[in-house]
Short mmCIF file of C-alpha atoms in Angstrom, two decimals:
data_model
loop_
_atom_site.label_atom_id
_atom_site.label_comp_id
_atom_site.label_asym_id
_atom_site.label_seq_id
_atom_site.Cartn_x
_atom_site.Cartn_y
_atom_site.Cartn_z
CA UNK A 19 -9.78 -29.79 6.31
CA UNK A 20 -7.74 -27.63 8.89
CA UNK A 21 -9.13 -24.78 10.98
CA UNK A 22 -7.83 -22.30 8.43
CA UNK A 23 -9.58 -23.62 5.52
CA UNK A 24 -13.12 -23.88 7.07
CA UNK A 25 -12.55 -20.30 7.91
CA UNK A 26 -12.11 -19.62 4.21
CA UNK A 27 -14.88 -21.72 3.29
CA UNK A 28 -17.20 -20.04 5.37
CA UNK A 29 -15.92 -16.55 4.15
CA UNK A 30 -16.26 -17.79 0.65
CA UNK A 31 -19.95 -18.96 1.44
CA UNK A 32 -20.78 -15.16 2.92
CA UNK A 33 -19.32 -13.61 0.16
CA UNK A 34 -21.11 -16.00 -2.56
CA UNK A 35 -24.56 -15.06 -0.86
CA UNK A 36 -24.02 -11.21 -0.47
CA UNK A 37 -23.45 -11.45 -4.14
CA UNK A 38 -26.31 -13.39 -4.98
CA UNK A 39 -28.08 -10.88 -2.54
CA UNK A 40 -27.13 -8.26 -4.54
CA UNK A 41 -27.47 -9.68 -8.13
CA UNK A 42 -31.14 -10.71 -7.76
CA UNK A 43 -32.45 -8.16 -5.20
CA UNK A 44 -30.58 -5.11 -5.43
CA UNK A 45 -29.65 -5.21 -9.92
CA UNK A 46 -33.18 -6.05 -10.04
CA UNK A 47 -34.69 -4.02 -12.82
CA UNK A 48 -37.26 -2.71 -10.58
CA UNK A 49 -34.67 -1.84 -7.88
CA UNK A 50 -33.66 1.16 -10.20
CA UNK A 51 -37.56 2.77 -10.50
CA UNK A 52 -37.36 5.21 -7.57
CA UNK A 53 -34.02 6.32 -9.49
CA UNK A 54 -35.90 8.03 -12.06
CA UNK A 55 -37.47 10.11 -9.48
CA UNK A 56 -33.88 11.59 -9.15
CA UNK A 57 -32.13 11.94 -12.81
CA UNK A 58 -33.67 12.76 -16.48
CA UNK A 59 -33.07 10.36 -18.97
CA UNK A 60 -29.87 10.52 -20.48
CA UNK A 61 -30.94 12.29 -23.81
CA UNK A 62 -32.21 15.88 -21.79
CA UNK A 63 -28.93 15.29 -19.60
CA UNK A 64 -26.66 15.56 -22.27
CA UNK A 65 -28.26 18.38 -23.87
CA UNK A 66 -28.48 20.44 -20.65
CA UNK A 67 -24.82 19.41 -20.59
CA UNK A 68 -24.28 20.78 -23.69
CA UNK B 30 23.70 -15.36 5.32
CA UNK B 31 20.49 -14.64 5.85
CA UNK B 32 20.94 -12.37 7.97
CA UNK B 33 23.15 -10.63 4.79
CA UNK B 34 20.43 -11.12 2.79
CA UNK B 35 17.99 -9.21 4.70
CA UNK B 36 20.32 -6.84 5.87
CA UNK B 37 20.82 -5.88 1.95
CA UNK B 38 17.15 -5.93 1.45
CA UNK B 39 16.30 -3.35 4.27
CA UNK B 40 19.13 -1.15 3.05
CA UNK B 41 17.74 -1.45 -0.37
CA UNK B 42 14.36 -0.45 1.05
CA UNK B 43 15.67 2.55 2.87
CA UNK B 44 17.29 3.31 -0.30
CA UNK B 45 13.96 3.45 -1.99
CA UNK B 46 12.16 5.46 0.39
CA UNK B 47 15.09 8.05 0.74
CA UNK B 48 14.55 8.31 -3.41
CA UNK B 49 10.92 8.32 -3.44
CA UNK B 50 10.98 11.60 -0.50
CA UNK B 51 14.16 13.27 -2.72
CA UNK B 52 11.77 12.98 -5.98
CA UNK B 53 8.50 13.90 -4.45
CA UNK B 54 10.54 17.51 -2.56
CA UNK B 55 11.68 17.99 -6.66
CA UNK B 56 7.93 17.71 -7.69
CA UNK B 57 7.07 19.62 -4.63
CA UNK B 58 9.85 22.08 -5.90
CA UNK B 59 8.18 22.55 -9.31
CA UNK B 60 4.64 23.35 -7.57
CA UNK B 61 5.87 25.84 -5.29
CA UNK B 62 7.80 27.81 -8.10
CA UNK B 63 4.82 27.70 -10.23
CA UNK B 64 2.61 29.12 -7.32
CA UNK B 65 5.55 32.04 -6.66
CA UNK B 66 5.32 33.05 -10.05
CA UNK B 67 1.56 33.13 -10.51
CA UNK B 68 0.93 34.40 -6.45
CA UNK B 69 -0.87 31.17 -5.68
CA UNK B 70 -1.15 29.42 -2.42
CA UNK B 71 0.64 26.78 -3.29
CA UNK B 72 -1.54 24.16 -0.61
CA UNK B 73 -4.83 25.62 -2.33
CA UNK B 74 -4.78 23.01 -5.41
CA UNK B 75 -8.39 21.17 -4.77
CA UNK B 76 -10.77 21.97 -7.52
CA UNK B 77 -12.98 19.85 -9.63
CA UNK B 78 -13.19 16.08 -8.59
CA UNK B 79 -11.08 17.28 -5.48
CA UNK B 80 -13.88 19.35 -4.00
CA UNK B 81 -16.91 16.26 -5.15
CA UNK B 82 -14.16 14.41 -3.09
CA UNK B 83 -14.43 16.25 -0.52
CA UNK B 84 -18.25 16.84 -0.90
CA UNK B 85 -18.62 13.34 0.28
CA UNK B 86 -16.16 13.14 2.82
CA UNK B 87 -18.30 16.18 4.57
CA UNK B 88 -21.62 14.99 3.93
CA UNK B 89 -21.88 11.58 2.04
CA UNK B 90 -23.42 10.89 -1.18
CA UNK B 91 -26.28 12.99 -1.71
CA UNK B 92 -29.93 11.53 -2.24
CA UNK B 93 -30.50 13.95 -5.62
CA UNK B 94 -28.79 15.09 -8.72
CA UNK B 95 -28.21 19.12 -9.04
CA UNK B 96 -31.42 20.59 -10.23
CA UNK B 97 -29.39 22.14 -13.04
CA UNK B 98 -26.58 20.20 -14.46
CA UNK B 99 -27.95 16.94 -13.35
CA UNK B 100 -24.48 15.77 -11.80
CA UNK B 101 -24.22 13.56 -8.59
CA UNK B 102 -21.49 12.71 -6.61
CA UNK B 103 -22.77 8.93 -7.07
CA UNK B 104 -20.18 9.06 -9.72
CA UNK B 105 -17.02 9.22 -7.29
CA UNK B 106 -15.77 6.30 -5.34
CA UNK B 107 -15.94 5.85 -1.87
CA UNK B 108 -12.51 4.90 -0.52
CA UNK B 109 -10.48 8.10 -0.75
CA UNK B 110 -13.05 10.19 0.90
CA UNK B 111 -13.57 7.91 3.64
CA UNK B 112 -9.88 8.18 4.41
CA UNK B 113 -10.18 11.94 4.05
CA UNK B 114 -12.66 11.98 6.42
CA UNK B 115 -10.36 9.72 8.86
CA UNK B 116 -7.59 12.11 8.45
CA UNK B 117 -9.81 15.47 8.80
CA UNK B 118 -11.19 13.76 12.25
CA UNK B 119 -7.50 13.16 13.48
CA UNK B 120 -5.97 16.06 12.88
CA UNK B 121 -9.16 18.97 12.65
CA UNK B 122 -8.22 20.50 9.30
CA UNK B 123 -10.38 21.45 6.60
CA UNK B 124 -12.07 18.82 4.47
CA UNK B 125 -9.83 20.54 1.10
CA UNK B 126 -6.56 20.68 3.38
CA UNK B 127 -6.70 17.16 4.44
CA UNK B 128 -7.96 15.65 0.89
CA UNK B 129 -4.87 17.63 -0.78
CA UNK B 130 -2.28 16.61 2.21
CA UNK B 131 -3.80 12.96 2.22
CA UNK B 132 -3.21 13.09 -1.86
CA UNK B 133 0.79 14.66 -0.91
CA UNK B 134 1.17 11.32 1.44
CA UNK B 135 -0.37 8.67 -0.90
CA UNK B 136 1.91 10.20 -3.19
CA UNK B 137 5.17 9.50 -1.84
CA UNK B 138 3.93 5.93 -0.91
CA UNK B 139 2.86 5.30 -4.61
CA UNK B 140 6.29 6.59 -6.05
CA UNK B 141 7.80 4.48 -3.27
CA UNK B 142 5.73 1.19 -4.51
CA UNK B 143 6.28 1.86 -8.31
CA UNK B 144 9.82 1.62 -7.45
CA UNK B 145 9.38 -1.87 -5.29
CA UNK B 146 6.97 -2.76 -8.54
CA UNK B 147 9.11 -1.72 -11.78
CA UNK B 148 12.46 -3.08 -10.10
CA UNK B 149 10.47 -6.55 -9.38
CA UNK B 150 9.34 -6.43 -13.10
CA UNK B 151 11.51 -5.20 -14.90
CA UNK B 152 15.16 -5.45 -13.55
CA UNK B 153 16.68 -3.68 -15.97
CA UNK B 154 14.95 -0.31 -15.15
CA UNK B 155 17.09 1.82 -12.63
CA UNK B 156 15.36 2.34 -9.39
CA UNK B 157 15.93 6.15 -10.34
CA UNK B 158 14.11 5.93 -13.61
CA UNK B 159 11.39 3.92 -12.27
CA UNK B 160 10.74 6.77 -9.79
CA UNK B 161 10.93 9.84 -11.90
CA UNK B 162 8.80 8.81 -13.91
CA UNK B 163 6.27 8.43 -11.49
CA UNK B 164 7.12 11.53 -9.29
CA UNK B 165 8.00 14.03 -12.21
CA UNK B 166 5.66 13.27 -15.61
CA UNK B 167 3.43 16.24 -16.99
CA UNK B 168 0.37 14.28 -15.17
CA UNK B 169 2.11 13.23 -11.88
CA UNK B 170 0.19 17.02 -11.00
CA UNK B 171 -2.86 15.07 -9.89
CA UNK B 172 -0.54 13.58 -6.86
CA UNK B 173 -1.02 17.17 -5.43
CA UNK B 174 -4.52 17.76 -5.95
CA UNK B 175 -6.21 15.85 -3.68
CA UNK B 176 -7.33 13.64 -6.51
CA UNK B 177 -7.88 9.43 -5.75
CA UNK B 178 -5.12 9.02 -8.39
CA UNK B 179 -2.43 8.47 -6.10
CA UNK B 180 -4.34 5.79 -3.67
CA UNK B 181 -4.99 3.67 -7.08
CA UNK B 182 -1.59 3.81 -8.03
CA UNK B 183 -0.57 2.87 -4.79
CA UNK B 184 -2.80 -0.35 -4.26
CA UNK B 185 -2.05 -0.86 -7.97
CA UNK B 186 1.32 -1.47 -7.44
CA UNK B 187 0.75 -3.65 -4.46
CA UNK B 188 -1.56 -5.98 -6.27
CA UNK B 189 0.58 -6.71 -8.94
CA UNK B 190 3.30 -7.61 -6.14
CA UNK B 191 1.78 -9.79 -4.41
CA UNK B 192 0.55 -11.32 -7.27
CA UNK B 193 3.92 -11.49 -8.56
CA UNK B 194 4.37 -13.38 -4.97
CA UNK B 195 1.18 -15.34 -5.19
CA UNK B 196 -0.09 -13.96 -2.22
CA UNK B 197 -3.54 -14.40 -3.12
CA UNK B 198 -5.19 -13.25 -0.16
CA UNK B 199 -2.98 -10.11 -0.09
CA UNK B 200 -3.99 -9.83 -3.43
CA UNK B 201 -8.07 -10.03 -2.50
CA UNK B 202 -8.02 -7.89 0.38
CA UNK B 203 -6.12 -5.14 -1.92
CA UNK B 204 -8.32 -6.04 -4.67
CA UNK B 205 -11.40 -5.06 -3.07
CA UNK B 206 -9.37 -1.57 -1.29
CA UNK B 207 -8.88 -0.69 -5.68
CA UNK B 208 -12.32 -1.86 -6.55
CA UNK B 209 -13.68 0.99 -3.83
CA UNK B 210 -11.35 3.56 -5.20
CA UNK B 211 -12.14 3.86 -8.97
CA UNK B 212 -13.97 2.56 -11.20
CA UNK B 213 -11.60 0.59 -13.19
CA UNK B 214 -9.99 -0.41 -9.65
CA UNK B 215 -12.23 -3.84 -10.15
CA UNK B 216 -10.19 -4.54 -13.23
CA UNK B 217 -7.34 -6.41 -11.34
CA UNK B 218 -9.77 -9.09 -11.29
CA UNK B 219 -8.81 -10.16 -14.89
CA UNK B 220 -4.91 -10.43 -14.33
CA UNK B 221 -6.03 -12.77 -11.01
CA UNK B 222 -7.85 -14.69 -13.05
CA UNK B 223 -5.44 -15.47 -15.48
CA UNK B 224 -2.77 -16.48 -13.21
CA UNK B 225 -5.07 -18.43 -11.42
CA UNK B 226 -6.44 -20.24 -14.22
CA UNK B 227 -3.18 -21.35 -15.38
CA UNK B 228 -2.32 -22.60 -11.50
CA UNK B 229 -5.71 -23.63 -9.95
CA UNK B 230 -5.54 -27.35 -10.67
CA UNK B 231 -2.07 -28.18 -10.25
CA UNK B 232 -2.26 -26.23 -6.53
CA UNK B 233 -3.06 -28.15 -3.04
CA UNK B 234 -6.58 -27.67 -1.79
CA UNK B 235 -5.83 -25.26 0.65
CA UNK B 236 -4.24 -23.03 -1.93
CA UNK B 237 -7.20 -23.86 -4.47
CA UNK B 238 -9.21 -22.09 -1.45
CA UNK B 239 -6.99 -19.33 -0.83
CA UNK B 240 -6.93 -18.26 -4.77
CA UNK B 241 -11.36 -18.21 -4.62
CA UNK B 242 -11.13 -16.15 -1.68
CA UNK B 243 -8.88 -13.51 -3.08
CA UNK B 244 -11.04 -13.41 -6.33
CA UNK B 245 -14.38 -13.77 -3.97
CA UNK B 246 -12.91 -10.38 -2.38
CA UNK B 247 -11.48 -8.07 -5.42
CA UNK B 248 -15.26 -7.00 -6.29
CA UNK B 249 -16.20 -6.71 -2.06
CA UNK B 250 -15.78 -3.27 -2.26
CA UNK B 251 -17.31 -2.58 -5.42
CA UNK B 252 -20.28 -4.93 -3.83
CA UNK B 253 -20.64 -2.30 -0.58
CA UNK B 254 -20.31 0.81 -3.01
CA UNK B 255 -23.45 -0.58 -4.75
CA UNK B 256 -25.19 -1.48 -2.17
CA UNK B 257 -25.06 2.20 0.02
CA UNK B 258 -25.92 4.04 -3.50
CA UNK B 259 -29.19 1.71 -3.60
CA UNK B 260 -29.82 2.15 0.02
CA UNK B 261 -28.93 6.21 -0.86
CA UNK B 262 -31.00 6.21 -3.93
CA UNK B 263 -32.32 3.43 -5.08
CA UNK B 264 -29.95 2.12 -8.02
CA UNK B 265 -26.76 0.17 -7.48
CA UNK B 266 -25.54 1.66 -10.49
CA UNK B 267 -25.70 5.04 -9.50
CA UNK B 268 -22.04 5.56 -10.61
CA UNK B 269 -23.06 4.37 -13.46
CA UNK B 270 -25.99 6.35 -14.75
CA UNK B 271 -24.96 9.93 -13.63
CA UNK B 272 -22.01 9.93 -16.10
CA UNK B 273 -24.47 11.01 -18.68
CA UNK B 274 -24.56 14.46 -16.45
CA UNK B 275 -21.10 14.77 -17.89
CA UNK B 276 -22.10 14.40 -21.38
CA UNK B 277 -21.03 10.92 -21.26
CA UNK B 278 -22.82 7.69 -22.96
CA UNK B 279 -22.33 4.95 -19.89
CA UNK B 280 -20.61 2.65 -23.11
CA UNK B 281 -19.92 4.15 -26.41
CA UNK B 282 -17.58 2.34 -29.20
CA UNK B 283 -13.98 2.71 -27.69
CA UNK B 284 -12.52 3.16 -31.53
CA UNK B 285 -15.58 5.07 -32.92
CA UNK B 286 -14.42 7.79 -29.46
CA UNK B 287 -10.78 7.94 -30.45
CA UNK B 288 -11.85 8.49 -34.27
CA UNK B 289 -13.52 10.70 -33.54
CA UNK B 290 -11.16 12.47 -30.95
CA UNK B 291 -8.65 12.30 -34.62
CA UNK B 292 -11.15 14.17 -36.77
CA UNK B 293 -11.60 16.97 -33.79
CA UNK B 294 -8.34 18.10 -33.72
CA UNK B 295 -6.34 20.29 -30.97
CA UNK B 296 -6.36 18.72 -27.17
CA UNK B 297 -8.78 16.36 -28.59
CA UNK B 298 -6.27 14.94 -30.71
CA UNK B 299 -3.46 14.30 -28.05
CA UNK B 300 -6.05 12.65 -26.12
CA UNK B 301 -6.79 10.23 -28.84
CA UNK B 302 -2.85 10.22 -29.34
CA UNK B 303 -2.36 9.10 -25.74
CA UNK B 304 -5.25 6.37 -25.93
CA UNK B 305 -3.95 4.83 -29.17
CA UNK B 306 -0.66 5.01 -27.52
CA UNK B 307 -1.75 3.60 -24.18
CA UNK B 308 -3.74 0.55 -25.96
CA UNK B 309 -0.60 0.07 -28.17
CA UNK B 310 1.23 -0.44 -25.36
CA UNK B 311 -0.91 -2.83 -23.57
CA UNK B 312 -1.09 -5.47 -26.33
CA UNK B 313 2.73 -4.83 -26.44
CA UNK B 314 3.06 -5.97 -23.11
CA UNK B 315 0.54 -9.20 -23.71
CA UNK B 316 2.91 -10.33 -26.55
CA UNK B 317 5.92 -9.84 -25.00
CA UNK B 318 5.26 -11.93 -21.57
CA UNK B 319 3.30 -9.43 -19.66
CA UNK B 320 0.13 -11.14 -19.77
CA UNK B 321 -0.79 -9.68 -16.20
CA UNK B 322 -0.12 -5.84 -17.05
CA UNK B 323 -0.94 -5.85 -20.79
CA UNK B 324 -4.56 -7.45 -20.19
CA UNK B 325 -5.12 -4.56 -17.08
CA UNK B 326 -3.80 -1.74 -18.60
CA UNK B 327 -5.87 -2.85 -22.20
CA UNK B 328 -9.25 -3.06 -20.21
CA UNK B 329 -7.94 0.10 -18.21
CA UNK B 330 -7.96 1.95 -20.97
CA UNK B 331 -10.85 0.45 -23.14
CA UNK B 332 -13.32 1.28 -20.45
CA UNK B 333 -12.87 4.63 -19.65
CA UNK B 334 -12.21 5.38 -23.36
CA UNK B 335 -15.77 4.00 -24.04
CA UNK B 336 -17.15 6.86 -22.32
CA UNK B 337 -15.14 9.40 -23.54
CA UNK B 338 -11.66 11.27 -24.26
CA UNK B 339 -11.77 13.94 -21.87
CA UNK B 340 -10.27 12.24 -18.07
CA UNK B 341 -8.15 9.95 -21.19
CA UNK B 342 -4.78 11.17 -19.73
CA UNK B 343 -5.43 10.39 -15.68
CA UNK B 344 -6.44 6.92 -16.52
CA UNK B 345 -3.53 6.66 -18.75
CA UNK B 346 -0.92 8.04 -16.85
CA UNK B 347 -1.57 6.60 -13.05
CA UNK B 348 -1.42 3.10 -14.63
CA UNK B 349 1.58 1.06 -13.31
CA UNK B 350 2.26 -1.20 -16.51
CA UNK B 351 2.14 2.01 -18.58
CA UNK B 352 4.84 3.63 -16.66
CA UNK B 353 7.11 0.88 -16.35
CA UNK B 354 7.00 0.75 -19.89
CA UNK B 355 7.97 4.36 -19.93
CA UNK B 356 10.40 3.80 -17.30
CA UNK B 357 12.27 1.22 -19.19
CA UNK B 358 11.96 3.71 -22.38
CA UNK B 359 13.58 6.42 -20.04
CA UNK B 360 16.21 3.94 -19.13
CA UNK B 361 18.04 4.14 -21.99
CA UNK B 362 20.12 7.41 -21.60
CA UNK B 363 19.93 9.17 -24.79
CA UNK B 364 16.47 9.07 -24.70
CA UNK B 365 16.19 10.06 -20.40
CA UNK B 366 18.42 13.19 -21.65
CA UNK B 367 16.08 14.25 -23.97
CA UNK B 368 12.86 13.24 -22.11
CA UNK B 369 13.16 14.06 -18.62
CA UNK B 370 13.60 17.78 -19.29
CA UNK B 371 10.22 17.91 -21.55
CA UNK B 372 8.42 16.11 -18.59
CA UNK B 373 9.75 18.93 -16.24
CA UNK B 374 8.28 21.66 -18.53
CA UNK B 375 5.38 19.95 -18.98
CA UNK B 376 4.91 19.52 -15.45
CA UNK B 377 5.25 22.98 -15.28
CA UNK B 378 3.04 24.35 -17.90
CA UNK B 379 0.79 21.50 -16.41
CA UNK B 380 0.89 23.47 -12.81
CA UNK B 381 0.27 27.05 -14.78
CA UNK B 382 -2.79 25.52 -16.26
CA UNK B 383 -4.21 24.28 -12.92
CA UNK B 384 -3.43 27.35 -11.25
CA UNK B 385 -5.24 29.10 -13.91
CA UNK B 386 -7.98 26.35 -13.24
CA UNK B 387 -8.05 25.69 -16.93
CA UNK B 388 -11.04 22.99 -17.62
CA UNK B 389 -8.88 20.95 -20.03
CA UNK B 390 -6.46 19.98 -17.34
CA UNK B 391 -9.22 18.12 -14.85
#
């Protein structure tokens, strides 16, 4: 394996785990409580909107 | 020889950029006599997603909703602003000013790519045609308005040339530029994937490698989107959730939308018009050996139509396999004839309507 494509590999490793990161930590259900400190449900949204 | 070759390629280049400045002056033509007429400054064109542009190019995405409407500017992608902000440091103008001249510049580049991208596609299509249709449509206007429109075309059009070239880390790198611009920039991961799937096992290693990187990096900028709007406020899907501010569900029925778009009638209609058209001509170009475009500009359009008819014609309009197919339509002289002056009119009326800051147009 050249110089090249153990770059890539590693880049492809980082990328892998950010995603993971972000798919178990951040996507989290609970990650998206402190968001309904901010917004209405979407129901009294839509009929403010309206 | 070669030296011929590449001699006729740079003079073919300069060719294209000399067309893509002649046709942008003509749409900048059509502005400016639209702003005589009506007494409007013809550089003061950024309203509605132009100013939440600029909103977050001058102070970043905000940690609440509006008290009142419920809208956040969660729902606008990052990319555009950042290079608004860029620009606005560089050269001290106004936030609007530099998101509208920024717009003007990604313009010309994105008539100048759509030209490199139809005549790679579709060699029939003049180089003229290619670019008029790009520079001089009814919905071109949102090249001028500081909108992101432009930038998506732009990397659009890249993309599907270097994918064309199977540059796949070209085609990562401007894969994850797209999926920080809008939200159906992320989309080019499904033509990727398809002409990777078809190549991956008969490629070399170090090619096998080079196509996972470039689909590892299409979603990277999605990825860093996601994560600031969690670290802003909380939930990665930000963008997601504040649509319903804007009356609209995060994923309704794509046909049940258009239906009932049919059964509303007036501008409701031609927006449902314009989606059945735009799908129509998606699975056209999936049947006849467009895989690539048909499958982007299908999703393209499915997406944004599941949440509604009203932005409809800006996610139509700005997408490259849509216009090539309108380019090769306008190829065929009769029809150019009778076409081209319509799209000047409505280009026109399209300005009028802007300047009158009708809410239909946004």
């Amino acid at each position: 394996m050249g110089r090249v494509s153990r770059f890539y590999a590693l880049i492809i490793v980082v990328l892998l785990a950010l995603y993971a990161a972000i798919g178990f930590y951040v996507l989290h259900p609970a990650a998206s409580v402190a968001y309904s400190q901010y917004f209405l449900s979407g129901e009294q949204a839509a009929s403010t909107h309206r | 020889m070669l030296s011929d070759t590449g001699s006729a390629r740079r003079q073919t280049r300069l060719y294209f950029l000399w067309l893509s400045l002649g046709l942008f002056a003509a749409h900048q033509l059509v502005e400016l006599l639209i702003a005589v007429l009506r007494h409007h400054h013809a550089l003061d064109t950024c309203y509605w997603d132009c100013k939440w542009y600029a909103g977050i190019s001058e102070y970043g995405y905000s940690l609440n909703a509006d008290a009142v409407k419920h809208q956040a500017n969660w729902a606008f992608f990052p990319l555009f602003p950042m290079l608004v902000l860029g620009a606005k440091t560089v050269t001290t103008l106004s936030v609007p000013l530099a998101s509208v001249l920024l717009g003007k510049l990604f313009f010309i580049l994105s008539i100048y790519a759509f030209i490199e991208f139809a005549t790679r596609y579709a060699e029939q299509v003049p180089p003229l045609c290619a670019g008029m249709v790009a520079a001089l449509s009814p919905y071109a206007i949102y090249g001028n308005t500081g909108y992101t429109e432009p930038l998506f075309l732009l990397l659009t059009c890249v993309f599907f040339i270097f994918l064309k070239e199977r540059n796949y880390l070209g085609c990562g790198l401007v894969g994850a530029a797209l999926s920080a611009t809008r939200v159906p920039g992320i989309l080019v991961a499904l033509p990727y994937a398809v002409v990777v799937v078809q190549l991956f096992w008969s490629a070399p290693r170090d090619k096998q490698l080079e196509m996972v990187l470039g689909g590892l990096l299409i979603p990277l900028g999605l990825a860093l989107f996601m994560l600031h709007l969690y670290q802003v406020t909380g939930d990665a899907l930000a963008f997601v959730h504040v649509q319903k501010a804007w009356g609209r569900p995060p994923m309704g029925n794509p046909l049940s939308v258009m239906a009932e778009g049919f059964q509303r009638g007036n501008i409701h209609l031609i927006w449902a018009l314009m989606s059945l058209t735009a799908v129509l001509i998606a699975l056209y170009l999936m049947f006849t050996g467009y895989l690539t475009l048909g499958v982007f500009s299908l999703f393209c359009t499915l997406i944004p139509l599941a949440t509604g008819l009203q932005s409809m014609p800006r996610y139509i309009w700005w997408q490259a396999p849509i216009l090539l197919v309108l380019a090769r339509v306008v190829s065929r002289r009769p029809l150019a004839y009778a076409l081209m002056p319509i799209f000047l009119m409505g280009l026109a009326y399209m300005y009028m309507a802007w300047m009158a800051v009708k809410a239909w147009v946004v």
